[in-house]
Amino acid sequence: MIHQKNNATLYNRYPNIFKEVSSNFTNPKSILSFGCSTGEEMRTLKDIYFKDSDIYGVDVSEDCINLCRNEFGADKVMYYDDFFNENKKYDIIFAMSVFCKWEDTEFTDDSSLIYPFESFENALNVLDSKLNEGGLLVIYNSNYLFFESSIYKKYLPLPSGEINDSGFVHKFNSSNKKVKLNYSDVIFKKKF
């Protein structure tokens, strides 16, 4: 299941989140941009926040993959389908505006036919298997609530005064029903 189909992005799009993550994990060896799009997030992380880290990317778009491979190298960027069979582990995984179907879910009260919770849950299980213990999982602008996932018990939220919300997209619970909820937890540390 493809998550967000829109690949719009910007350089340093989430500075408060990136800054907060860099203050919570100072020397990560490897970082994954899950849904790397055209590479602006990868570039931002390498240029500003994690200069000494290896930055990797995953995406579904062949055009985006080709752009990123030209800039970062073929070994740093992979197709979404190949990611599931890859054995690499990461210290930080960013999933920024990936776990949503904006604007498709804007006017619905039930997301089950557009983007079911099961798709979110399945992708989270894969990300969890690829994150080192003590690593950070960063989920921003998701249609679903991470604290309702089956893996949430393995994580601790890292609250921040700099991050005011979890994104603008509409939220749905694990039953695919729209909820009105504003929370600010977006950075989660995997327990040892």
Short mmCIF file of C-alpha atoms in Angstrom, two decimals:
data_model
loop_
_atom_site.label_atom_id
_atom_site.label_comp_id
_atom_site.label_asym_id
_atom_site.label_seq_id
_atom_site.Cartn_x
_atom_site.Cartn_y
_atom_site.Cartn_z
CA MET A 1 0.00 0.00 0.00
CA ILE A 2 1.37 3.37 -0.98
CA HIS A 3 1.02 5.89 1.77
CA GLN A 4 1.08 9.59 0.87
CA LYS A 5 1.05 9.95 -2.90
CA ASN A 6 1.99 13.63 -2.95
CA ASN A 7 5.76 14.16 -3.08
CA ALA A 8 5.80 17.92 -2.40
CA THR A 9 8.59 18.86 -0.02
CA LEU A 10 10.91 21.70 0.97
CA TYR A 11 14.43 22.14 2.25
CA ASN A 12 14.46 22.35 6.08
CA ARG A 13 10.70 21.87 6.12
CA TYR A 14 10.50 20.87 9.81
CA PRO A 15 13.27 22.83 11.58
CA ASN A 16 11.80 22.56 15.09
CA ILE A 17 11.49 18.81 14.81
CA PHE A 18 14.92 18.32 13.23
CA LYS A 19 16.52 20.52 15.90
CA GLU A 20 14.78 18.63 18.70
CA VAL A 21 15.79 15.25 17.28
CA SER A 22 19.42 16.35 16.90
CA SER A 23 19.47 17.44 20.56
CA ASN A 24 18.12 14.03 21.66
CA PHE A 25 20.54 11.94 19.58
CA THR A 26 23.90 13.58 19.03
CA ASN A 27 25.94 11.06 17.03
CA PRO A 28 23.72 8.71 15.04
CA LYS A 29 25.56 6.54 12.53
CA SER A 30 22.66 6.00 10.16
CA ILE A 31 19.44 7.90 9.51
CA LEU A 32 16.56 6.97 7.23
CA SER A 33 14.27 9.40 5.45
CA PHE A 34 11.24 7.17 4.91
CA GLY A 35 9.45 8.81 2.00
CA CYS A 36 12.49 10.81 0.89
CA SER A 37 10.74 12.32 -2.14
CA THR A 38 13.22 14.43 -4.15
CA GLY A 39 15.82 14.47 -1.37
CA GLU A 40 15.29 17.81 0.35
CA GLU A 41 14.92 16.12 3.74
CA MET A 42 18.06 14.05 3.17
CA ARG A 43 19.95 17.17 2.10
CA THR A 44 18.67 19.14 5.11
CA LEU A 45 19.68 16.43 7.57
CA LYS A 46 23.17 16.14 6.06
CA ASP A 47 23.77 19.89 5.62
CA ILE A 48 22.47 21.20 8.93
CA TYR A 49 21.67 18.65 11.62
CA PHE A 50 23.67 15.43 11.14
CA LYS A 51 26.78 16.27 9.12
CA ASP A 52 28.69 13.15 10.20
CA SER A 53 25.84 10.65 9.79
CA ASP A 54 25.04 8.40 6.85
CA ILE A 55 21.69 9.50 5.45
CA TYR A 56 19.56 7.01 3.52
CA GLY A 57 16.27 7.37 1.69
CA VAL A 58 13.30 5.25 0.65
CA ASP A 59 10.54 6.25 -1.75
CA VAL A 60 7.93 4.83 -4.12
CA SER A 61 8.50 7.20 -7.04
CA GLU A 62 10.98 6.12 -9.69
CA ASP A 63 11.59 9.76 -10.66
CA CYS A 64 12.33 10.71 -7.04
CA ILE A 65 14.60 7.69 -6.57
CA ASN A 66 16.59 8.60 -9.69
CA LEU A 67 17.03 12.21 -8.56
CA CYS A 68 18.20 11.12 -5.12
CA ARG A 69 20.53 8.45 -6.46
CA ASN A 70 22.18 11.01 -8.71
CA GLU A 71 22.87 13.25 -5.73
CA PHE A 72 23.47 10.81 -2.86
CA GLY A 73 24.55 7.60 -4.61
CA ALA A 74 22.77 4.38 -5.57
CA ASP A 75 23.69 2.75 -2.24
CA LYS A 76 21.93 5.50 -0.25
CA VAL A 77 18.46 5.39 -1.82
CA MET A 78 16.13 2.47 -2.46
CA TYR A 79 12.68 1.67 -3.70
CA TYR A 80 9.93 1.14 -1.15
CA ASP A 81 9.43 -2.50 -2.21
CA ASP A 82 13.17 -3.25 -1.88
CA PHE A 83 13.23 -1.72 1.60
CA PHE A 84 11.22 -4.61 3.07
CA ASN A 85 13.92 -7.13 2.10
CA GLU A 86 16.85 -4.96 3.12
CA ASN A 87 18.61 -5.83 6.40
CA LYS A 88 20.09 -2.46 7.36
CA LYS A 89 19.28 -0.96 10.78
CA TYR A 90 19.03 2.75 11.57
CA ASP A 91 19.51 4.96 14.62
CA ILE A 92 16.84 7.44 13.53
CA ILE A 93 13.92 7.00 11.16
CA PHE A 94 11.98 10.03 9.95
CA ALA A 95 8.44 9.44 8.58
CA MET A 96 7.39 13.01 7.86
CA SER A 97 4.04 13.55 6.12
CA VAL A 98 4.17 9.97 4.83
CA PHE A 99 1.48 8.16 6.82
CA CYS A 100 -1.43 10.12 5.40
CA LYS A 101 -3.59 10.52 2.36
CA TRP A 102 -3.92 14.27 2.16
CA GLU A 103 -6.23 15.61 0.69
CA ASP A 104 -8.22 12.41 0.11
CA THR A 105 -9.14 12.06 3.81
CA GLU A 106 -10.07 15.69 4.35
CA PHE A 107 -13.83 15.32 3.94
CA THR A 108 -14.45 11.81 5.21
CA ASP A 109 -15.33 10.51 8.66
CA ASP A 110 -14.15 6.99 7.83
CA SER A 111 -10.75 6.37 6.23
CA SER A 112 -11.09 2.59 5.79
CA LEU A 113 -11.57 2.71 2.01
CA ILE A 114 -8.99 5.45 1.40
CA TYR A 115 -6.18 4.57 3.79
CA PRO A 116 -6.96 1.88 6.37
CA PHE A 117 -5.27 1.73 9.77
CA GLU A 118 -3.93 -1.71 8.83
CA SER A 119 -1.66 -0.12 6.19
CA PHE A 120 -0.22 2.26 8.80
CA GLU A 121 0.24 -0.59 11.28
CA ASN A 122 1.99 -2.83 8.73
CA ALA A 123 4.45 -0.11 7.76
CA LEU A 124 5.15 0.68 11.43
CA ASN A 125 6.04 -2.96 12.06
CA VAL A 126 8.59 -2.83 9.25
CA LEU A 127 10.08 0.45 10.52
CA ASP A 128 10.26 -0.97 14.04
CA SER A 129 12.20 -4.00 12.76
CA LYS A 130 14.74 -1.66 11.13
CA LEU A 131 15.26 0.71 14.09
CA ASN A 132 18.03 0.03 16.58
CA GLU A 133 17.17 -0.19 20.27
CA GLY A 134 17.53 3.26 21.77
CA GLY A 135 16.86 4.74 18.34
CA LEU A 136 14.35 7.44 17.50
CA LEU A 137 11.23 7.06 15.39
CA VAL A 138 9.85 10.41 14.24
CA ILE A 139 6.28 10.42 12.93
CA TYR A 140 4.81 13.74 11.88
CA ASN A 141 1.63 14.64 10.04
CA SER A 142 0.15 11.15 10.17
CA ASN A 143 -3.55 10.37 9.72
CA TYR A 144 -3.21 7.82 12.51
CA LEU A 145 -2.29 7.91 16.16
CA PHE A 146 0.96 6.13 16.90
CA PHE A 147 -0.16 5.47 20.48
CA GLU A 148 -2.91 3.19 19.10
CA SER A 149 -0.45 0.96 17.26
CA SER A 150 0.58 -2.47 18.52
CA ILE A 151 4.25 -1.44 18.73
CA TYR A 152 3.70 1.73 20.77
CA LYS A 153 4.44 -0.14 24.03
CA LYS A 154 8.04 -0.54 22.81
CA TYR A 155 8.52 3.25 22.72
CA LEU A 156 8.70 6.27 24.98
CA PRO A 157 7.46 9.63 23.70
CA LEU A 158 9.97 12.45 24.02
CA PRO A 159 7.90 15.57 24.73
CA SER A 160 9.12 18.93 23.51
CA GLY A 161 8.16 22.52 24.16
CA GLU A 162 9.23 23.36 20.60
CA ILE A 163 6.75 21.04 18.87
CA ASN A 164 3.17 22.24 19.22
CA ASP A 165 1.24 19.61 17.30
CA SER A 166 1.53 16.35 15.41
CA GLY A 167 0.59 17.81 12.04
CA PHE A 168 -2.35 19.34 10.22
CA VAL A 169 -3.83 16.26 8.54
CA HIS A 170 -7.06 14.90 9.96
CA LYS A 171 -6.63 12.19 12.57
CA PHE A 172 -8.35 8.81 12.62
CA ASN A 173 -8.38 6.13 15.29
CA SER A 174 -7.55 2.46 14.80
CA SER A 175 -11.18 1.85 13.78
CA ASN A 176 -10.67 4.31 10.89
CA LYS A 177 -13.03 6.88 12.43
CA LYS A 178 -12.17 10.58 12.42
CA VAL A 179 -11.26 12.03 15.81
CA LYS A 180 -10.72 15.59 16.94
CA LEU A 181 -7.47 15.40 18.80
CA ASN A 182 -4.45 17.64 19.06
CA TYR A 183 -1.30 16.21 20.59
CA SER A 184 2.35 17.07 20.25
CA ASP A 185 4.20 13.76 20.56
CA VAL A 186 6.11 13.10 17.35
CA ILE A 187 9.49 11.81 18.59
CA PHE A 188 9.56 8.34 20.10
CA LYS A 189 12.53 6.48 21.59
CA LYS A 190 12.68 2.72 21.17
CA LYS A 191 13.21 1.05 24.53
CA PHE A 192 16.25 -1.14 25.18
#
